mmCIF file of C-alpha atoms in Angstrom:
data_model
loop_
_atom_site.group_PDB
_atom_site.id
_atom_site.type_symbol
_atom_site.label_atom_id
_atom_site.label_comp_id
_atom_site.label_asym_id
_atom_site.label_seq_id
_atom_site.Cartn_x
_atom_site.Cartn_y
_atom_site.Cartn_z
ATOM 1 C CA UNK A 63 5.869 -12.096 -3.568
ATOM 2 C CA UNK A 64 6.959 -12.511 -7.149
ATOM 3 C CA UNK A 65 10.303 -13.574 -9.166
ATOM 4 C CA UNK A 66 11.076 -13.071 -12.301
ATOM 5 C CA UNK A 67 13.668 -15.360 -14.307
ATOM 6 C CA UNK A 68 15.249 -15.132 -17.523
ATOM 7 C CA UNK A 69 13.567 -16.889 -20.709
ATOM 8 C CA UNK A 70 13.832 -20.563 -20.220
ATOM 9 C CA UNK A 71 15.948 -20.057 -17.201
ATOM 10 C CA UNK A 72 13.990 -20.602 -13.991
ATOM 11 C CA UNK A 73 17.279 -20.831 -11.643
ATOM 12 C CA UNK A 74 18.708 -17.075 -12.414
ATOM 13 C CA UNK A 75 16.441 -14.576 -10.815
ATOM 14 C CA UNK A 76 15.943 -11.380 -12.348
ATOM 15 C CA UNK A 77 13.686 -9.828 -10.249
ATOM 16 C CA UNK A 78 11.749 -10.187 -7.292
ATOM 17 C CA UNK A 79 9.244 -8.071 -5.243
ATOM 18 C CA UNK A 80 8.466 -8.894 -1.759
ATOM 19 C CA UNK A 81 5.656 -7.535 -0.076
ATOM 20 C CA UNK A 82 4.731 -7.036 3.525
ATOM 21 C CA UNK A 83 1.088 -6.768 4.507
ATOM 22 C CA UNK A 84 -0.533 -5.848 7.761
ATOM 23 C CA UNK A 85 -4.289 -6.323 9.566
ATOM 24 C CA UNK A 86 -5.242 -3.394 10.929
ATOM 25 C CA UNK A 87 -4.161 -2.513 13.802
ATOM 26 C CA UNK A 88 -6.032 -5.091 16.219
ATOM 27 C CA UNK A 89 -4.307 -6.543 19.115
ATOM 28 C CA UNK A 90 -6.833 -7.878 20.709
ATOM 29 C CA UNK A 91 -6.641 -10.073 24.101
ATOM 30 C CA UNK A 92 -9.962 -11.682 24.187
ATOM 31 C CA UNK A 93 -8.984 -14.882 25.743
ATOM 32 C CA UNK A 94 -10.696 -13.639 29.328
ATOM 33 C CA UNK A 95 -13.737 -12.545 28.431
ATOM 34 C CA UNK A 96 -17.040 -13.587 30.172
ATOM 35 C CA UNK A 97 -20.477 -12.601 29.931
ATOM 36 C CA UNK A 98 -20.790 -8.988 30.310
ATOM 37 C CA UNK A 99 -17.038 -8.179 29.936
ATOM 38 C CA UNK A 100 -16.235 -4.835 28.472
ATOM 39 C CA UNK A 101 -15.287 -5.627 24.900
ATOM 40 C CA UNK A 102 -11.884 -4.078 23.476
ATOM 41 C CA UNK A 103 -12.195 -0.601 21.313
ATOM 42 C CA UNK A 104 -11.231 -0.491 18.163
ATOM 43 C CA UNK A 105 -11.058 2.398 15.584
ATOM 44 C CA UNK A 106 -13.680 3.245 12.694
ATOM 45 C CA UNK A 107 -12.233 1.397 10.358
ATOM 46 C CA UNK A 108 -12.002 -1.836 12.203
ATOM 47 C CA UNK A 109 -14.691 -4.010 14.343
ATOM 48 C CA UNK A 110 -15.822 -7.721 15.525
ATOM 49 C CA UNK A 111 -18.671 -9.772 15.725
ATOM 50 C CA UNK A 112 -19.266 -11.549 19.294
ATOM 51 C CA UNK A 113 -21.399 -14.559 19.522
ATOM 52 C CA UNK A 114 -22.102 -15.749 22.823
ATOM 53 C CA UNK A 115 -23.278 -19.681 23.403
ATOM 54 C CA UNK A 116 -24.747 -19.662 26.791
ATOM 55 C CA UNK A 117 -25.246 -23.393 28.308
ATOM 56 C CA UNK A 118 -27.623 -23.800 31.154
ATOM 57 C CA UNK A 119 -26.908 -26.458 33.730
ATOM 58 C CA UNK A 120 -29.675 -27.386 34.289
ATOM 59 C CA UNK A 121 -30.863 -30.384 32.798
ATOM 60 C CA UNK A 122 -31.763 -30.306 29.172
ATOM 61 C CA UNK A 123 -31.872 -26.256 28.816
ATOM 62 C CA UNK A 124 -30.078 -24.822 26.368
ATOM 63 C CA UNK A 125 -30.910 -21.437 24.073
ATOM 64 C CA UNK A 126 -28.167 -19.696 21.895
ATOM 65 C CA UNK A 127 -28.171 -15.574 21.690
ATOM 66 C CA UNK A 128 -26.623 -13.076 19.863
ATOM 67 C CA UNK A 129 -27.132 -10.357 22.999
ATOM 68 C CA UNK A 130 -25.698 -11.071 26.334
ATOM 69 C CA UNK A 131 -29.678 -10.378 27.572
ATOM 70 C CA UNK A 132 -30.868 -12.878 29.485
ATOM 71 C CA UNK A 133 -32.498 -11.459 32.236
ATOM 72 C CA UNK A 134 -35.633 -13.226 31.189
ATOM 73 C CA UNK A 135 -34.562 -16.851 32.949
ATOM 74 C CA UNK A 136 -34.386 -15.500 36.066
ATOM 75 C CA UNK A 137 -37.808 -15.598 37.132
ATOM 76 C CA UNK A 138 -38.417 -18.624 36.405
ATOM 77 C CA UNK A 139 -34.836 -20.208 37.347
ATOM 78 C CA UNK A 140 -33.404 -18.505 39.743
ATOM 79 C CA UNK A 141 -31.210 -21.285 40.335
ATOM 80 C CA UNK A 142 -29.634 -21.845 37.054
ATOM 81 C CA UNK A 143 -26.348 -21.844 36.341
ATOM 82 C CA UNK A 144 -24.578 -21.224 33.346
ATOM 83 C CA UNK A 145 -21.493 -20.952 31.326
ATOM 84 C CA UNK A 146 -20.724 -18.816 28.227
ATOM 85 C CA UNK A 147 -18.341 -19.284 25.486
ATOM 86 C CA UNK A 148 -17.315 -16.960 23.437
ATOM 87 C CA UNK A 149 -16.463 -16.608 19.460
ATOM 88 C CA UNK A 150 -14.900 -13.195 18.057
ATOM 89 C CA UNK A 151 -14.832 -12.535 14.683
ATOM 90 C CA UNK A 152 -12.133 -10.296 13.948
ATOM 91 C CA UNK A 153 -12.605 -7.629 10.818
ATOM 92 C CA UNK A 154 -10.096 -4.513 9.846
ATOM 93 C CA UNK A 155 -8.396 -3.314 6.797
ATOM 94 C CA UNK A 156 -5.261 -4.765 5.106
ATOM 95 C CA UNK A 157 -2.638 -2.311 4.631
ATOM 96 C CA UNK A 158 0.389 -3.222 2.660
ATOM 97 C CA UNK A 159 2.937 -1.368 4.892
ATOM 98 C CA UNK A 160 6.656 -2.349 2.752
ATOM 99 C CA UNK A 161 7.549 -3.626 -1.097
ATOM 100 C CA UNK A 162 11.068 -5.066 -1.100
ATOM 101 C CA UNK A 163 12.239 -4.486 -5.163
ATOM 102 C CA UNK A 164 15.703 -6.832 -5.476
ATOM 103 C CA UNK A 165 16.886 -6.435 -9.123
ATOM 104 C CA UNK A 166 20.011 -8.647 -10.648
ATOM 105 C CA UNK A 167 22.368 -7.153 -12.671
ATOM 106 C CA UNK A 168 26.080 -8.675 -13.577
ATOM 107 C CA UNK A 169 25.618 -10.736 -10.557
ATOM 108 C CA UNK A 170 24.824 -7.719 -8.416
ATOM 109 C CA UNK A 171 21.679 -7.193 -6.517
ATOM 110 C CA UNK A 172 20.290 -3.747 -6.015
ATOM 111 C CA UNK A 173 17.881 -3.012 -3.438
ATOM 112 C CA UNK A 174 14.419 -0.781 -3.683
ATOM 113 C CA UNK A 175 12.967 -0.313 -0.360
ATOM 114 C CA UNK A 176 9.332 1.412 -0.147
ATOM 115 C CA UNK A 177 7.633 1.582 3.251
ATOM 116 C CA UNK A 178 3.411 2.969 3.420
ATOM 117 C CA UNK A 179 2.172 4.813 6.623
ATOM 118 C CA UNK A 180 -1.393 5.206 6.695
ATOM 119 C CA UNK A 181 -4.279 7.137 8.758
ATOM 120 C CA UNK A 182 -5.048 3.997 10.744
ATOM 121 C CA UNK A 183 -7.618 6.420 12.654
ATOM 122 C CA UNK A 184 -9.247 8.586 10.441
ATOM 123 C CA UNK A 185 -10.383 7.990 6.610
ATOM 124 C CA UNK A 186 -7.516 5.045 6.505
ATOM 125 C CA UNK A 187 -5.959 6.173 3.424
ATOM 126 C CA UNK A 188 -2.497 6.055 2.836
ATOM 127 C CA UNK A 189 -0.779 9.269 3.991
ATOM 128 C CA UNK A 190 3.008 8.540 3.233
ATOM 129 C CA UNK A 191 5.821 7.119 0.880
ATOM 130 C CA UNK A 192 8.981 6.730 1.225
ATOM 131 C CA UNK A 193 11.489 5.105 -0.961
ATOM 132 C CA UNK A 194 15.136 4.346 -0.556
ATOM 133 C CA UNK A 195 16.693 3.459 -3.367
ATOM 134 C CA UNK A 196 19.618 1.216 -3.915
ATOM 135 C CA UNK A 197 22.715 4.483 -4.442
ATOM 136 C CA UNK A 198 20.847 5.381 -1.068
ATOM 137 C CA UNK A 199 18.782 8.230 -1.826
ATOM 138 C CA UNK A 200 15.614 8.594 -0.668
ATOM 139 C CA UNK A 201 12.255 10.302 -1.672
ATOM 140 C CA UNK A 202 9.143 10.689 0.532
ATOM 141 C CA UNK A 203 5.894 11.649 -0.735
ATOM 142 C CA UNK A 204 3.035 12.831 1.567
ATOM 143 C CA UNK A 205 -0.645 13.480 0.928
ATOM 144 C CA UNK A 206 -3.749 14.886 2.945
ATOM 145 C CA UNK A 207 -7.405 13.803 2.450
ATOM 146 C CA UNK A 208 -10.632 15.934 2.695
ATOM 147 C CA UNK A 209 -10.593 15.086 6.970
ATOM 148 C CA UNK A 210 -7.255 16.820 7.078
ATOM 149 C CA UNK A 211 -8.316 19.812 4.994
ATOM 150 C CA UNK A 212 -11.503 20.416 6.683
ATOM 151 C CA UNK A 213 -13.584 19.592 3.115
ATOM 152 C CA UNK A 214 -17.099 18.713 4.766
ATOM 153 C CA UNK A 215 -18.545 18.525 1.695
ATOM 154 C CA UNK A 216 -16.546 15.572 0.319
ATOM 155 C CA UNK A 217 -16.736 13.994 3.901
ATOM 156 C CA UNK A 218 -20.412 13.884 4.084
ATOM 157 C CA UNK A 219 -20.203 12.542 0.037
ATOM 158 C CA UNK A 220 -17.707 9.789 1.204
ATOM 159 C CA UNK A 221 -15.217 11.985 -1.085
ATOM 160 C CA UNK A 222 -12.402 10.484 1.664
ATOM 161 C CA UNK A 223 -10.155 9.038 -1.178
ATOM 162 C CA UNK A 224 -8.999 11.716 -3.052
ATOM 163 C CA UNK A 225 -5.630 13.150 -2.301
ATOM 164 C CA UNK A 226 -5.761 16.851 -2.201
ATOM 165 C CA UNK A 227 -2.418 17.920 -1.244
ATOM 166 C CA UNK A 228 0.803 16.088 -2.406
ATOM 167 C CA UNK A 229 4.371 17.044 -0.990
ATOM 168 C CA UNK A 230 7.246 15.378 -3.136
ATOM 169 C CA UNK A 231 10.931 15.641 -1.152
ATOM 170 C CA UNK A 232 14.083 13.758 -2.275
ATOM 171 C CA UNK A 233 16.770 13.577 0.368
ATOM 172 C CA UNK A 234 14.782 15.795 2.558
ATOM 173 C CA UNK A 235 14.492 18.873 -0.017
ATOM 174 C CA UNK A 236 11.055 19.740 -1.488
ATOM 175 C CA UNK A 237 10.966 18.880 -5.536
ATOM 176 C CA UNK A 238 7.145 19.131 -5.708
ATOM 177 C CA UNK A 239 4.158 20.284 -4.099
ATOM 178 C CA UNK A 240 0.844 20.357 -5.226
ATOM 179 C CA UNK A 241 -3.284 20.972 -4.322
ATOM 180 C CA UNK A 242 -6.532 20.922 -5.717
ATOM 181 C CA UNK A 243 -9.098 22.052 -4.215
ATOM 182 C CA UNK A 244 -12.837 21.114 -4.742
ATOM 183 C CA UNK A 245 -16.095 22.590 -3.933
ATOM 184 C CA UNK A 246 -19.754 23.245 -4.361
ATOM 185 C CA UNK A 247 -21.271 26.274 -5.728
ATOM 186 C CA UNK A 248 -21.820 27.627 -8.898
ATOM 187 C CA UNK A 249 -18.825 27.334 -10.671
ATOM 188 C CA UNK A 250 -19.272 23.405 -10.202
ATOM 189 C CA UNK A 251 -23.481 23.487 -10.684
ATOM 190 C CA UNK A 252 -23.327 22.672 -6.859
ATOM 191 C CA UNK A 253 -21.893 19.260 -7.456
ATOM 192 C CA UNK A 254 -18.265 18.283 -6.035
ATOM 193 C CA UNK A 255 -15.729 18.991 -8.377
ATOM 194 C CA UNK A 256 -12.126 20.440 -8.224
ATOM 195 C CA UNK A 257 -12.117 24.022 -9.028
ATOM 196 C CA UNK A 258 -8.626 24.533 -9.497
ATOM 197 C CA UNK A 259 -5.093 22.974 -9.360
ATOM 198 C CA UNK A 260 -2.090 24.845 -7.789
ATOM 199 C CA UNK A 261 1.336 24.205 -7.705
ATOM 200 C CA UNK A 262 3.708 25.664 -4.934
ATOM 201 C CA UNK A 263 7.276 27.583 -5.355
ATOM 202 C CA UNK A 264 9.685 25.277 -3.993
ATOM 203 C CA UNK A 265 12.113 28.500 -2.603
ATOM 204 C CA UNK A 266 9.197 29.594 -1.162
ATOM 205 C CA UNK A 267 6.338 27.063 -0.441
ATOM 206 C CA UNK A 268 4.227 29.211 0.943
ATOM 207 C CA UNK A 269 3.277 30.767 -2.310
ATOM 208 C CA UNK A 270 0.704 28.406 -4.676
ATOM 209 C CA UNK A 271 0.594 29.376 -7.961
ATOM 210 C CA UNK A 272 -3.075 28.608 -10.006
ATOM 211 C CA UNK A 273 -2.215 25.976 -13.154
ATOM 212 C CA UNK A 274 -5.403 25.116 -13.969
ATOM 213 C CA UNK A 275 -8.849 26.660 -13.281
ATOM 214 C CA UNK A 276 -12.012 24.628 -13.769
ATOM 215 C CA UNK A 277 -14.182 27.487 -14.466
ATOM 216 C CA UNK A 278 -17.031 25.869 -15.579
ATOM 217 C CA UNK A 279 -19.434 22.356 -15.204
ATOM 218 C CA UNK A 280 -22.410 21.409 -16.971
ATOM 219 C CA UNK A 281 -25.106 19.728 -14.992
ATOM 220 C CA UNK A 282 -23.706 16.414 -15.647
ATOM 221 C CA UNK A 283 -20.586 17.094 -14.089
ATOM 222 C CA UNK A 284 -18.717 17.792 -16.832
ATOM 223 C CA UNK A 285 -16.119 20.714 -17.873
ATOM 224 C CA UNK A 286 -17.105 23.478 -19.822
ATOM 225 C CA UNK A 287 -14.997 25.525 -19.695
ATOM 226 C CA UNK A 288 -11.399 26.037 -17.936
ATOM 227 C CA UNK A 289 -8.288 28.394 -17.961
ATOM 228 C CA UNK A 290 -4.273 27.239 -17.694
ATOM 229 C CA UNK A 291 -1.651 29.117 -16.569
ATOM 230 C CA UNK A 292 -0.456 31.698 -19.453
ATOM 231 C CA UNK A 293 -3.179 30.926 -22.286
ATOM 232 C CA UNK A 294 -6.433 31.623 -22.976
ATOM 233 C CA UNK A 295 -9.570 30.675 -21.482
ATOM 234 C CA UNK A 296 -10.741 27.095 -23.195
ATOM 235 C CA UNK A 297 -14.587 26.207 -23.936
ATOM 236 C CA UNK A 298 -15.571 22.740 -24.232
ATOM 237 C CA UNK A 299 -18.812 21.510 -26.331
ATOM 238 C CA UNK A 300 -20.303 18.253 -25.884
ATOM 239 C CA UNK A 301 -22.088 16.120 -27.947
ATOM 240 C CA UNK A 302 -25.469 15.730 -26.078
#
C-alpha cells in the first residue's frame, strides 16, 4: 500500500491505495502425507516440489532421494524400517485480486473500489474489471485470450497474453466493444500479426464494423500497408 501526504505535511493524507494480493489458488493439506501418498492436483499454472528424507532404522543407514523409489533395499534388508519426512515447496502465480483508491478532499474521503478475476485454469490472464466508483457507479470491463477464441496459432506461439476481445459496460449497459483478430497467411508473410481491428454497434452488438485493416507485412513483421475506416488505403516505406 501507498499514502500520499501534502508537501511537508506527513499527518494529512491525501491519498492512499491499498492493494490486495492473492497466491494462486493452492489450498493444500499436506500435513498427512507419507511415502507413496497421492499428492494434491493443482492447475497448469501452479505446482510443488516434494523432497522426501527417508531415515533407515537400522543402525547407521541413511540415503536421501528425490523419488519415493526405493525398492532397491529390500533385498538386501528386508527388515528395515523406515520413516519419511516430507518438505513441499509450494509455487503458483500472484494475482492482485482488489486496489482500494481512498482520496481526501475538504475532509471527505471518496472511495475507488477495483476488484480482478482471472482464468485461474487456463492461460491465467486476467479476464475481468470492475470498478465502483465513489457516486456508486460502476464499470466492468471483460476480455478473452487466444484459448477462448480458439486462435491455435498464437497458443502454440505462447501468443496467450494478448487480449483479443474487450467488452466495456458502465452500470450494466455496453459503452464499448472491441476485437482484433490475428492470423497467419499471406497477408501477414505467415507470421502472427493482427489483420484487422473491429469495433461493435452498441444497439446492436452483433454487428462488428472493420476500423482498421492491416493489409500488408513485410518479412520482418512490419506494416506495409493498411486501410481505416472511410479513407484511403495507406503504404508504408521503410528505411532498410
Amino acid at each position: 500500500s501507498t499514502t500520499t501526504f501534502k508537501a511537508g505535511d506527513f499527518i494529512t493524507p491525501i491519498k492512499s491505495i491499498m492493494n490486495t494480493y492473492k497466491f494462486g489458488d493452492l489450498n493444500l493439506d499436506y500435513s498427512n502425507l507419507t511415502l507413496g501418498s497421492a499428492l494434491p492436483s493443482v492447475n497448469k499454472n501452479q505446482g510443488y516440489f516434494v523432497n522426501y528424507f527417508i531415515s533407515l532404522i537400522n543402525p547407521e543407514v541413511k540415503f536421501q532421494n528425490h523419488t519415493p523409489d526405493i525398492s532397491f533395499i529390500t533385498p538386501y534388508q528386508p527388515e528395515a524400517k523406515f520413516t519419511t519426512h516430507i518438505n513441499l515447496l509450494v509455487s503458483g502465480s500472484v494475482y492482485k485480486t482488489a486496489e482500494t483508491l481512498i482520496e481526501w478532499l475538504d475532509d471527505k474521503s471518496l472511495i475507488t473500489n477495483t476488484s480482478y478475476s482471472y482464468d485461474e485454469t487456463g492461460s491465467n490472464q486476467l479476464k475481468s474489471q470492475k470498478i465502483t466508483f465513489p457516486d456508486g457507479n460502476v464499470s466492468e470491463t471483460t476480455y478473452t485470450y487466444a484459448e477462448e477464441e480458439g486462435k491455435t496459432d498464437m497458443i502454440n506461439a505462447n501468443m496467450v497474453s494478448i487480449p483479443l476481445r474487450t467488452e466495456t459496460k458502465f452500470n450494466n449497459k455496453l459503452v464499448s466493444k472491441t476485437f482484433t483478430d490475428y492470423l497467419k497467411n499471406t497477408q501477414t508473410n505467415n507470421l502472427i500479426l493482427p489483420t484487422l481491428s473491429q469495433v461493435f454497434d452498441l444497439q446492436n452488438p452483433a454487428i462488428a464494423k472493420n476500423e482498421i485493416i492491416y493489409d500488408r507485412y513485410d518479412n520482418k513483421g512490419n506494416i506495409i500497408q493498411f486501410t481505416e475506416k472511410g479513407s484511403n488505403t495507406t503504404a508504408v516505406i521503410w528505411g532498410y
